[in-house]
XYZ file of C-alpha atoms in Angstrom:
740
model
C -7.709 -17.864 -22.483
C -7.116 -19.901 -25.846
C -4.866 -22.483 -26.648
C -3.390 -23.155 -30.214
C -5.006 -25.916 -32.780
C -2.974 -28.840 -33.817
C -2.298 -27.836 -37.330
C 1.165 -27.985 -39.807
C 3.120 -27.303 -36.431
C 6.598 -28.870 -36.336
C 7.103 -31.189 -32.952
C 9.906 -31.802 -31.151
C 11.180 -34.400 -33.079
C 13.025 -31.668 -35.271
C 16.662 -32.616 -36.177
C 18.937 -31.247 -33.728
C 20.963 -30.405 -36.861
C 18.658 -27.944 -37.941
C 19.937 -25.031 -35.645
C 21.475 -22.064 -35.784
C 24.559 -23.460 -37.598
C 22.255 -24.151 -40.807
C 20.514 -20.836 -40.617
C 20.552 -19.148 -44.468
C 23.531 -17.189 -45.419
C 23.921 -13.769 -45.027
C 24.743 -11.637 -48.021
C 26.065 -8.278 -48.161
C 23.907 -7.027 -50.657
C 21.305 -3.958 -50.759
C 17.883 -4.379 -49.660
C 15.278 -5.853 -51.902
C 13.916 -3.719 -54.555
C 10.782 -2.115 -53.849
C 8.011 -4.451 -55.095
C 5.710 -2.326 -57.634
C 2.114 -2.074 -56.454
C 0.792 0.079 -59.152
C -2.043 -1.346 -61.375
C -1.391 -4.650 -60.347
C -3.959 -7.342 -60.245
C -5.883 -7.711 -56.728
C -6.380 -11.556 -56.062
C -9.517 -12.755 -55.926
C -11.219 -13.939 -52.664
C -11.063 -17.429 -53.991
C -7.182 -17.154 -54.744
C -6.446 -15.612 -51.641
C -7.983 -18.810 -49.968
C -5.984 -20.494 -52.081
C -2.551 -19.257 -51.069
C -3.634 -19.391 -47.532
C -4.238 -22.936 -47.579
C -0.849 -23.345 -49.665
C 0.846 -21.644 -46.590
C -1.226 -23.251 -43.659
C -3.455 -26.470 -42.994
C -6.748 -25.782 -42.001
C -7.979 -28.457 -39.919
C -11.265 -30.264 -40.619
C -14.194 -28.930 -39.318
C -13.108 -25.155 -39.447
C -15.128 -23.347 -41.570
C -14.424 -20.072 -43.194
C -16.038 -16.978 -41.144
C -14.942 -14.098 -42.635
C -12.973 -12.746 -45.412
C -12.299 -9.136 -45.992
C -10.019 -7.014 -48.023
C -8.596 -4.122 -46.090
C -7.183 -0.910 -48.382
C -3.650 0.453 -47.782
C -5.341 3.372 -46.249
C -6.584 0.985 -43.501
C -3.626 -1.169 -43.007
C -2.680 -0.956 -39.138
C 1.102 -1.219 -39.969
C 0.980 1.373 -42.554
C 2.893 -0.757 -45.187
C 1.050 1.076 -48.189
C -0.181 -2.694 -48.977
C -3.839 -4.231 -49.556
C -4.381 -7.223 -47.495
C -6.964 -10.388 -47.485
C -7.938 -11.129 -43.969
C -9.456 -14.554 -43.501
C -11.049 -16.369 -40.363
C -11.735 -19.857 -40.057
C -13.637 -21.051 -36.855
C -14.889 -24.026 -35.492
C -18.077 -23.886 -33.291
C -16.526 -22.526 -29.881
C -13.363 -24.559 -30.179
C -11.022 -22.224 -31.971
C -10.165 -19.686 -34.289
C -7.273 -19.609 -37.503
C -6.297 -15.801 -38.944
C -4.427 -15.815 -42.013
C -3.723 -12.701 -43.466
C -2.335 -12.818 -47.202
C -1.197 -9.887 -49.340
C -3.600 -9.201 -51.888
C -1.409 -9.163 -54.920
C 1.757 -11.556 -54.118
C -0.189 -13.997 -51.936
C 2.594 -14.031 -49.095
C 1.617 -15.072 -45.822
C 1.916 -11.601 -43.973
C -0.004 -12.484 -40.677
C -1.031 -15.857 -39.212
C -2.293 -16.983 -35.748
C -4.031 -19.936 -34.657
C -6.228 -20.670 -31.388
C -7.901 -23.640 -29.876
C -9.958 -23.265 -26.938
C -8.190 -24.756 -23.743
C -9.882 -28.220 -23.817
C -7.064 -30.273 -24.302
C -5.466 -30.365 -20.800
C -2.229 -32.918 -21.243
C 1.029 -31.400 -19.856
C 3.946 -31.681 -22.301
C 6.581 -33.439 -20.357
C 9.497 -32.571 -23.466
C 9.552 -29.153 -23.045
C 10.542 -27.197 -26.102
C 14.145 -25.407 -25.729
C 15.433 -22.478 -27.354
C 17.347 -24.101 -29.706
C 14.486 -26.722 -30.432
C 12.667 -23.256 -31.074
C 15.204 -22.097 -33.291
C 15.391 -24.762 -35.617
C 11.351 -25.092 -36.145
C 11.195 -21.748 -36.828
C 13.843 -21.623 -39.021
C 12.141 -24.861 -41.256
C 8.732 -22.843 -41.033
C 10.424 -19.801 -42.378
C 11.721 -21.792 -45.559
C 8.059 -22.979 -46.243
C 6.841 -19.408 -46.280
C 9.671 -17.140 -47.706
C 11.797 -16.825 -50.620
C 15.263 -17.980 -50.528
C 16.152 -14.058 -51.653
C 14.494 -12.991 -48.476
C 16.170 -15.344 -46.037
C 19.572 -14.558 -47.643
C 18.919 -11.175 -45.918
C 18.427 -12.444 -42.574
C 20.008 -12.511 -39.160
C 20.543 -15.201 -36.942
C 17.614 -16.593 -34.839
C 17.286 -14.165 -31.999
C 20.450 -12.635 -32.885
C 18.815 -9.111 -32.298
C 15.856 -8.738 -29.667
C 12.414 -7.021 -30.447
C 11.600 -4.309 -28.630
C 8.183 -5.864 -27.848
C 9.315 -9.719 -27.358
C 8.445 -9.705 -23.923
C 4.818 -9.114 -24.328
C 4.669 -12.328 -26.146
C 6.389 -14.580 -24.085
C 3.572 -15.651 -21.998
C 2.102 -17.116 -25.768
C 5.181 -19.262 -26.287
C 8.268 -18.995 -27.417
C 9.809 -15.972 -29.468
C 11.858 -16.373 -32.512
C 12.833 -13.270 -34.403
C 14.773 -13.120 -37.639
C 15.854 -9.412 -38.279
C 16.400 -8.308 -42.045
C 20.038 -7.150 -42.343
C 21.132 -4.425 -45.521
C 24.786 -4.887 -45.718
C 25.733 -6.388 -42.612
C 23.438 -3.477 -40.724
C 20.244 -4.572 -38.545
C 17.247 -3.213 -39.605
C 15.740 -3.624 -36.173
C 11.906 -4.178 -36.349
C 12.036 -5.209 -39.976
C 12.019 -9.499 -40.774
C 9.779 -11.860 -39.502
C 8.484 -13.097 -35.780
C 7.577 -16.676 -35.175
C 5.848 -17.804 -32.161
C 5.781 -21.513 -30.914
C 3.989 -23.200 -28.178
C 5.860 -25.688 -25.805
C 5.359 -28.571 -27.865
C 6.696 -27.081 -30.769
C 3.938 -25.958 -32.878
C 4.381 -22.526 -34.789
C 1.347 -20.339 -33.119
C 1.836 -16.877 -34.706
C 3.623 -15.744 -37.689
C 4.449 -11.965 -38.715
C 5.804 -10.534 -41.385
C 7.222 -7.077 -41.413
C 9.050 -6.100 -44.585
C 9.850 -2.206 -45.721
C 9.422 -2.455 -49.527
C 11.186 1.243 -50.206
C 14.777 2.277 -51.017
C 17.102 2.094 -48.072
C 19.821 4.743 -47.575
C 23.512 3.530 -48.042
C 26.281 3.763 -45.036
C 28.482 5.827 -47.072
C 27.998 9.253 -45.498
C 27.639 8.580 -41.776
C 29.887 10.085 -39.263
C 32.448 7.915 -36.916
C 31.347 5.387 -34.100
C 33.383 7.509 -31.508
C 31.551 10.955 -32.544
C 28.186 9.274 -32.477
C 28.673 7.749 -29.045
C 30.000 11.262 -27.608
C 26.858 12.900 -28.698
C 25.089 9.922 -27.255
C 26.375 10.821 -24.020
C 25.995 14.394 -24.024
C 22.575 14.279 -24.921
C 20.720 10.991 -24.212
C 18.001 11.201 -21.470
C 16.436 8.387 -20.365
C 13.417 9.365 -18.381
C 12.785 9.016 -14.461
C 9.344 7.587 -14.447
C 7.374 5.451 -12.219
C 6.479 2.217 -14.064
C 4.292 -0.826 -13.770
C 6.632 -3.445 -13.821
C 3.994 -6.485 -12.844
C 2.225 -5.453 -15.937
C 5.616 -6.438 -17.800
C 4.626 -9.702 -17.199
C 1.084 -9.723 -16.924
C 1.733 -10.942 -13.098
C -1.158 -9.045 -11.465
C -1.816 -11.415 -8.805
C 1.681 -9.445 -7.315
C -1.012 -7.015 -6.383
C -1.703 -3.248 -6.386
C 1.140 -0.811 -5.998
C 3.354 -2.645 -8.128
C 4.923 0.634 -9.689
C 8.178 1.076 -8.989
C 11.015 3.839 -9.754
C 12.870 3.692 -12.846
C 15.023 5.132 -15.398
C 14.190 3.995 -19.239
C 13.723 5.484 -22.631
C 10.327 6.956 -23.538
C 9.324 7.149 -27.192
C 9.839 11.017 -26.952
C 12.985 10.957 -25.290
C 16.357 11.934 -27.136
C 17.942 8.376 -27.274
C 19.534 7.811 -30.997
C 22.233 9.679 -33.041
C 21.200 10.400 -36.483
C 24.242 8.797 -38.463
C 24.446 11.402 -40.964
C 23.796 14.553 -39.021
C 24.975 13.572 -35.834
C 21.790 15.009 -34.382
C 20.153 13.198 -31.274
C 16.587 12.062 -31.716
C 13.802 10.228 -30.333
C 11.938 7.625 -31.543
C 9.695 9.189 -33.368
C 12.634 10.457 -35.798
C 12.430 14.064 -34.335
C 15.221 16.182 -32.708
C 15.004 16.069 -28.968
C 15.993 17.570 -25.625
C 15.960 16.383 -21.926
C 12.223 17.538 -21.120
C 11.249 19.144 -18.169
C 8.245 18.410 -16.542
C 6.364 21.234 -14.866
C 3.210 20.811 -12.884
C 0.440 23.092 -13.906
C -0.038 24.204 -10.225
C 1.224 23.088 -6.608
C -2.155 21.680 -5.031
C -2.342 18.236 -3.811
C -5.463 15.723 -3.792
C -5.922 15.149 -0.093
C -6.304 11.473 1.255
C -9.480 11.015 2.679
C -10.125 8.158 5.725
C -13.465 8.078 4.601
C -14.545 4.233 3.707
C -18.301 5.120 2.762
C -18.426 4.865 -1.134
C -20.797 7.732 -2.026
C -24.315 7.745 -3.609
C -26.111 8.727 -6.581
C -27.472 12.072 -4.809
C -23.945 12.690 -3.293
C -22.422 12.372 -6.638
C -24.758 14.869 -8.124
C -24.081 17.654 -5.575
C -20.467 17.122 -6.491
C -21.426 17.671 -9.989
C -23.220 20.848 -9.299
C -20.075 21.899 -7.583
C -17.829 21.254 -10.429
C -20.205 23.072 -12.753
C -19.783 26.643 -10.476
C -16.290 26.359 -11.784
C -17.219 26.943 -15.647
C -18.143 30.458 -16.895
C -21.595 31.219 -17.134
C -24.294 29.511 -14.793
C -26.007 26.293 -15.300
C -29.151 24.556 -14.058
C -29.455 20.533 -13.358
C -31.201 18.820 -16.406
C -31.768 15.255 -14.946
C -28.979 12.434 -15.321
C -27.976 10.517 -18.257
C -27.040 7.315 -16.739
C -23.806 6.017 -15.374
C -21.831 2.464 -15.430
C -19.252 0.714 -13.556
C -15.824 -1.114 -13.936
C -13.252 -3.323 -12.745
C -9.745 -3.638 -13.421
C -7.558 -6.808 -13.439
C -7.299 -6.683 -9.312
C -10.929 -6.591 -9.101
C -11.998 -3.652 -7.245
C -15.625 -2.143 -9.003
C -15.710 1.719 -9.258
C -19.353 2.966 -10.180
C -20.041 6.486 -12.022
C -22.942 8.602 -12.748
C -23.283 11.103 -15.351
C -25.470 14.353 -14.916
C -26.452 16.700 -17.319
C -26.712 20.862 -16.961
C -28.008 23.743 -19.314
C -27.333 27.091 -19.450
C -29.733 29.548 -17.248
C -30.715 31.618 -19.945
C -32.027 28.561 -21.828
C -29.743 27.937 -24.821
C -29.572 25.461 -27.401
C -29.253 21.389 -26.848
C -26.051 21.790 -28.124
C -24.753 24.046 -25.182
C -25.735 21.119 -22.691
C -22.710 19.985 -20.591
C -22.457 16.534 -18.768
C -20.478 15.600 -15.690
C -19.232 12.223 -14.634
C -18.790 11.881 -11.041
C -17.564 8.055 -9.246
C -18.460 6.493 -6.273
C -15.255 7.534 -4.745
C -16.287 11.158 -5.328
C -14.056 12.090 -7.960
C -14.517 14.186 -11.279
C -13.741 11.075 -14.238
C -15.420 13.011 -17.111
C -16.955 16.313 -18.463
C -18.195 17.006 -22.089
C -19.661 19.542 -24.194
C -22.912 18.424 -25.919
C -22.636 14.954 -25.415
C -25.222 14.042 -27.880
C -23.267 15.755 -30.400
C -20.908 12.950 -31.088
C -23.908 11.038 -32.942
C -24.041 14.026 -35.155
C -20.705 14.894 -35.541
C -19.970 17.271 -38.623
C -16.019 17.798 -39.846
C -14.762 20.588 -38.413
C -12.497 23.252 -40.017
C -8.801 23.589 -38.591
C -8.738 27.528 -37.469
C -6.710 27.474 -34.159
C -3.228 26.533 -33.834
C -2.048 23.576 -31.769
C -0.471 25.923 -29.421
C -3.593 27.599 -29.035
C -5.788 24.233 -28.599
C -3.124 23.406 -25.518
C -3.809 26.976 -24.112
C -7.576 25.910 -23.998
C -7.449 22.634 -22.996
C -4.891 23.993 -20.132
C -7.441 26.323 -18.937
C -10.499 23.656 -18.792
C -8.064 21.240 -16.577
C -7.098 24.330 -14.293
C -10.597 25.028 -13.590
C -11.872 21.371 -13.075
C -9.335 19.936 -11.119
C -7.663 22.980 -9.596
C -7.328 20.581 -6.277
C -4.878 18.602 -7.655
C -2.785 20.877 -10.336
C 0.562 19.530 -8.706
C -0.064 16.251 -10.005
C -0.687 17.040 -13.454
C 1.399 18.274 -16.401
C 0.779 19.160 -20.200
C 2.398 16.834 -22.143
C 3.950 18.986 -24.684
C 4.259 16.920 -28.023
C 3.113 18.551 -31.182
C 2.274 16.419 -34.059
C 3.974 16.163 -37.117
C 2.934 18.195 -40.324
C 1.272 15.298 -41.613
C -0.910 14.300 -38.625
C -1.959 17.915 -38.430
C -2.908 17.944 -42.156
C -4.575 14.732 -41.412
C -6.400 16.463 -38.627
C -7.438 19.003 -40.984
C -8.633 16.853 -43.741
C -10.898 14.623 -41.431
C -11.935 17.770 -39.699
C -11.439 15.719 -36.612
C -10.871 17.643 -32.795
C -7.210 18.424 -31.390
C -6.292 15.875 -28.567
C -4.210 17.254 -25.734
C -2.566 14.918 -23.441
C -2.108 15.351 -19.661
C -0.126 13.178 -17.316
C -0.171 12.268 -13.715
C 2.812 12.877 -11.075
C 3.245 11.532 -7.962
C 6.225 13.498 -5.921
C 7.014 15.391 -9.138
C 8.039 12.342 -10.994
C 6.002 11.080 -14.261
C 3.762 7.838 -13.788
C 4.000 6.110 -17.046
C 0.555 5.530 -18.963
C -1.517 7.354 -16.528
C -2.359 10.171 -18.885
C -5.840 11.433 -19.639
C -6.927 13.849 -22.677
C -8.947 16.688 -23.470
C -10.528 17.029 -26.660
C -10.314 20.663 -28.371
C -12.934 21.585 -31.055
C -10.447 23.045 -33.553
C -12.957 25.525 -35.221
C -14.153 27.602 -32.105
C -11.268 26.539 -29.700
C -13.324 25.478 -27.165
C -12.374 22.474 -24.962
C -15.466 20.249 -25.214
C -14.172 17.200 -23.249
C -12.090 15.720 -20.790
C -11.906 12.061 -19.654
C -10.298 10.632 -16.929
C -11.915 7.483 -16.909
C -9.417 4.524 -17.093
C -10.245 0.925 -17.914
C -7.443 -0.150 -15.990
C -7.348 -0.848 -12.504
C -6.828 1.950 -9.608
C -3.512 1.435 -8.997
C -2.356 2.449 -5.631
C 0.924 4.430 -6.157
C 3.652 5.033 -3.855
C 3.265 8.471 -1.876
C 6.788 8.270 -0.062
C 9.464 9.854 -1.778
C 12.230 7.203 -3.021
C 15.970 8.019 -2.702
C 17.118 7.158 -6.508
C 20.571 7.242 -8.347
C 21.328 10.347 -10.856
C 20.825 9.872 -14.473
C 24.422 9.618 -15.385
C 24.866 6.203 -13.251
C 21.310 4.917 -14.731
C 23.219 5.637 -18.500
C 26.107 3.828 -17.278
C 24.137 0.664 -16.339
C 22.506 0.736 -20.146
C 25.802 1.023 -21.705
C 27.156 -2.182 -19.785
C 23.859 -4.039 -20.939
C 23.657 -2.898 -24.365
C 25.982 -2.329 -27.514
C 26.237 0.769 -29.437
C 26.346 0.143 -33.126
C 24.768 1.121 -36.575
C 21.314 0.271 -37.446
C 18.322 1.268 -39.486
C 15.390 2.960 -37.735
C 11.784 3.618 -39.082
C 10.358 6.003 -36.995
C 7.491 5.110 -34.231
C 4.342 5.996 -36.197
C 2.474 8.903 -33.825
C -0.621 8.108 -32.286
C -2.467 9.016 -35.641
C 0.211 8.680 -38.711
C -0.966 9.796 -41.797
C 1.853 7.423 -43.656
C 4.494 4.687 -43.589
C 7.547 6.536 -42.031
C 10.811 6.554 -44.464
C 13.646 4.517 -42.541
C 17.378 6.049 -42.018
C 20.400 5.119 -40.459
C 21.198 5.968 -36.716
C 23.221 4.930 -33.999
C 21.983 3.319 -31.106
C 22.483 0.854 -27.897
C 20.983 -2.342 -28.983
C 20.655 -5.484 -26.949
C 18.631 -6.708 -23.825
C 15.094 -4.857 -23.492
C 14.542 -3.426 -20.069
C 14.860 -0.705 -17.523
C 17.320 0.740 -14.760
C 15.777 0.373 -10.971
C 16.199 3.818 -9.758
C 16.497 3.157 -5.920
C 19.355 0.322 -6.544
C 20.836 1.135 -9.727
C 20.249 -2.693 -10.924
C 19.316 -3.570 -14.306
C 15.726 -4.825 -14.693
C 15.578 -7.410 -17.898
C 11.884 -7.760 -19.256
C 12.601 -10.691 -20.874
C 14.288 -12.558 -18.319
C 11.442 -11.341 -15.802
C 9.292 -13.317 -18.403
C 11.406 -16.321 -18.488
C 10.668 -16.266 -14.856
C 7.002 -16.829 -15.338
C 7.823 -20.494 -16.759
C 7.510 -22.397 -13.972
C 10.558 -25.060 -13.590
C 9.566 -26.749 -10.732
C 6.189 -28.963 -12.028
C 7.859 -31.415 -14.140
C 6.518 -34.887 -13.613
C 4.188 -33.618 -10.727
C 1.255 -35.685 -10.746
C -0.854 -32.691 -11.354
C 1.048 -31.024 -13.790
C -1.490 -30.561 -16.341
C -3.948 -29.262 -13.926
C -1.248 -26.480 -13.124
C -0.382 -26.083 -16.710
C -4.135 -25.467 -17.335
C -4.389 -23.260 -14.022
C -1.769 -21.413 -15.701
C -2.949 -20.658 -19.170
C -6.027 -19.527 -17.638
C -4.704 -17.079 -15.320
C -5.816 -18.343 -12.157
C -2.316 -18.699 -10.661
C 0.929 -17.026 -11.350
C 4.695 -17.805 -11.250
C 7.042 -15.791 -8.939
C 10.821 -16.351 -9.651
C 10.162 -19.581 -11.815
C 8.380 -21.403 -9.192
C 4.741 -22.266 -8.812
C 4.969 -24.019 -5.661
C 2.734 -27.040 -6.280
C 2.979 -28.105 -2.771
C 2.792 -25.165 -1.401
C 0.144 -24.641 1.208
C -2.291 -21.729 -0.011
C -2.843 -18.738 2.438
C -6.389 -17.118 2.360
C -5.098 -14.022 0.554
C -3.831 -16.090 -2.015
C -7.246 -18.097 -2.652
C -8.740 -14.633 -2.385
C -6.295 -13.704 -5.646
C -7.001 -17.286 -7.209
C -11.082 -16.665 -6.738
C -10.787 -13.217 -8.395
C -9.523 -14.314 -11.772
C -11.835 -17.544 -11.538
C -14.681 -15.220 -11.034
C -13.614 -13.914 -14.684
C -14.857 -16.739 -16.260
C -17.718 -16.182 -18.665
C -19.610 -18.789 -16.543
C -19.174 -17.169 -13.599
C -19.739 -13.333 -14.666
C -23.317 -13.192 -13.461
C -21.703 -13.020 -9.970
C -20.582 -9.249 -10.871
C -22.464 -6.692 -8.935
C -24.748 -4.864 -11.131
C -25.311 -2.040 -8.863
C -29.012 -1.334 -9.907
C -30.034 0.313 -6.919
C -28.735 3.276 -5.038
C -27.953 1.971 -1.751
C -25.314 2.794 0.291
C -21.964 0.916 -0.345
C -19.035 0.962 1.794
C -15.465 -0.369 1.402
C -15.247 -3.163 3.787
C -11.907 -2.822 4.582
C -10.346 -5.380 7.284
C -8.088 -4.185 9.965
C -5.361 -6.731 9.246
C -5.408 -6.033 5.169
C -4.076 -2.532 4.610
C -4.147 -1.466 0.885
C -0.450 -2.171 0.294
C -1.297 -5.778 0.759
C -0.682 -7.776 -2.189
C -4.350 -9.204 -1.804
C -5.953 -6.297 -0.792
C -7.534 -5.740 -4.462
C -8.401 -9.530 -4.445
C -10.316 -9.607 -1.068
C -12.051 -6.446 -2.340
C -13.485 -8.269 -5.469
C -14.104 -11.280 -3.473
C -16.488 -9.076 -0.929
C -18.301 -7.446 -3.856
C -19.043 -10.798 -5.649
C -20.070 -12.411 -2.194
C -17.567 -14.816 -2.153
C -16.535 -13.996 1.406
C -18.633 -12.727 3.677
C -18.512 -8.706 4.883
C -18.074 -10.102 8.609
C -15.364 -9.608 11.155
C -12.531 -7.358 11.821
C -10.140 -9.394 10.515
C -9.591 -11.551 7.395
C -6.123 -13.156 8.490
C -4.733 -13.218 4.670
C -1.656 -14.680 5.526
C -2.861 -17.562 7.194
C -3.119 -21.086 5.739
C -6.848 -21.185 4.417
C -8.579 -24.785 5.479
C -10.603 -27.324 3.514
C -13.954 -25.977 5.116
C -12.910 -22.457 4.221
C -12.102 -23.449 0.574
C -15.626 -25.287 0.182
C -17.330 -22.304 1.613
C -15.506 -19.917 -0.993
C -16.414 -22.657 -3.968
C -19.804 -23.087 -2.884
C -20.455 -19.191 -2.938
C -18.645 -19.063 -6.814
C -21.152 -22.106 -7.773
C -24.145 -19.667 -6.620
C -25.041 -21.757 -3.789
C -25.040 -18.267 -0.913
C -28.348 -19.139 0.148
C -28.140 -22.680 1.423
C -24.797 -22.012 3.344
C -26.500 -20.946 6.540
C -29.342 -23.495 6.234
C -27.476 -26.732 7.710
C -30.805 -28.259 8.825
C -31.336 -29.153 5.060
C -28.496 -31.210 4.650
C -27.611 -34.823 6.105
C -23.408 -34.802 5.629
C -21.912 -38.408 5.469
C -18.841 -36.627 7.592
C -18.878 -36.829 11.233
C -16.162 -34.219 11.772
C -17.746 -30.867 10.307
C -19.261 -28.221 12.447
C -22.979 -27.207 11.664
C -22.094 -24.193 9.832
C -19.548 -26.344 7.579
C -22.018 -29.067 6.902
C -23.751 -26.958 3.700
C -20.962 -26.234 1.651
C -18.902 -29.544 2.083
C -21.898 -31.603 1.438
C -22.792 -29.887 -1.854
C -19.147 -30.096 -3.117
C -18.916 -33.696 -2.168
C -22.251 -34.338 -3.859
C -20.971 -32.686 -7.064
C -17.716 -34.998 -7.227
C -15.564 -31.570 -6.726
C -13.978 -31.753 -3.129
C -14.626 -34.889 -1.598
C -13.456 -35.876 2.460
C -10.337 -37.815 2.971
C -12.628 -40.839 3.835
C -15.787 -41.665 3.637
C -16.694 -40.205 7.373
C -13.954 -37.731 7.434
C -13.794 -34.334 5.765
C -10.840 -33.283 7.600
C -12.222 -29.177 7.511
C -9.206 -27.715 9.089
C -6.424 -29.285 6.937
C -4.362 -27.288 4.628
C -4.772 -27.186 0.975
C -1.735 -27.002 -1.470
C -1.423 -25.165 -4.739
C -1.859 -28.534 -6.844
C -5.061 -29.415 -4.959
C -6.238 -26.293 -5.726
C -5.564 -26.538 -9.124
C -7.085 -29.889 -9.837
C -10.369 -28.735 -7.863
C -10.626 -25.463 -10.416
C -9.953 -27.578 -13.709
C -12.900 -29.877 -12.223
C -15.540 -26.614 -11.700
C -14.217 -25.639 -15.047
C -14.910 -28.744 -16.937
C -18.132 -29.397 -14.859
C -19.413 -25.748 -15.772
C -18.431 -26.693 -19.741
């Protein structure tokens, strides 16, 4: 976790008069004239650095690490511009990133990070009003008066993704206005930390000509069109992921109504056509599973071995056309997600029985749960890839990909559907120009309902039409999805809730780029609902605001607390999380909560050596405790603690909801520090504490010797006493400091 360096950021001493009332006047004028880029002189590296130093202060000790110019075709935002990307670093302390327009010298993007070595808490927190004032002042420094005359009031319009940045600080957005019509997504975004320092700046400004609002349909007609054809999707969504609050545990997917990019949700203002965020005509999509088979639940807790995985791979190969023979293993690996459960996988190679060429080889990947997670034809061919001619059509590629999925995953076709999204002509042309494979996407279903972002892809060779790879391996945590059917409201009721929360109005819209965009899209006018970003909970019909959920991640109960600084540090590092605005500093910690905290602490680079390497092929078991079902919030964290040997694989029960004792905390921390081999040797230690049982002596003595976790008195450790979250935060901060 990084913190921002002190530089030119404005402090809380900003005058309260510099607020919304003194924001730039909004003129009723056309958009700025397009900037002429052709044949313009590019800034040299030295000139770009001078411009950067004009906009931001580079603190003493920071050295220029890199300076790289990107061409228009390399720009992630498809702006058609060239940029200088500059990076300054100071040892391991922090980094400063500045992006400068290579022609005009304008500040385009800026971010400032400093390692969390500074501890102090901030008593005078930044209010939203103060943030707006500080952001307004900074904007005057880095933009022109002409640009500022075309902006909304601060935070008058919410950004579509502002809630993603609220963990970083206070977000202030200035939206571009054209003749009093908002151009959503265009303008400036500024993020300030809680002390008032500007830590991030982003400029998004379309240079081209914008259409005038002279031939638009009436708003009443547009609203009627929306009512008839707009169609929010019913999906399972990971709500904890929207606020990064993964300590809520797995199984956080909930059934919701919300607009996906491909859903009909905008009304084209001149034609009245209902379109999606890609700018394409759209209608309510029909989800059709590829079959009716459902994967079976298995009570088996033993994880399979490499030999057993090979046998499964041999069974999968038999589902392919032709005959294959085993040709060895090409390795494997492991991964784990935010919850911490590790998953191991192996790769097995097969060659055609008749010999064949090396390019005919296929690779099958199986994980330790016995699941197929990958398939590839000619796995080594990626390193000698040659451009492919575009011979088959997209529809033919979809047919080929679907055929492969039906062959290999025939036991779960009722949980898979084809995502039918044909790319634009421009994107297809980009495929052809670059000789790339078609990427066909498939989605996952639970009870016939899509699970958001649980997709996998199949790559199809555009020359031969052969589906050459399937990748189901996700880097994210294996979420435990709901199995029982949930009663939910109808779509029309969900649309009524959206109408209550947002306002229907005219706005400029720049289509969302496809996953592989060929060029920047041209904006046009639409009617749409604008306002608070969120979704409708399908079971209750309640509005769930992403911004309000993020606000609840800021603690309201630690101001002036003796351990405020340590608690804030624990939050910044991600060791603890806030629920409904409460961190509960004096709340006693349960065993399950401590497992969650330790699972996060173990991700620090100083403790990564604890991660199991799985070098050997020994049998592995999922060590389940009888009182920790997979639905328990701390289930994944407890599994990670067992794998990392922070808790022992003993006993039938874990008692996750019982308050943890000081002796148990000492044992877990001693294991974190690598003292496992000493914890069963009390005879080696002479403890000053007279109230310890033999099994508690090693850990308590070791931590006391390190000045980390001392007794309540010179002779009493009080091993059975409980601990508070504030005490745990203080302990973890001391551990972190010593490790540094």
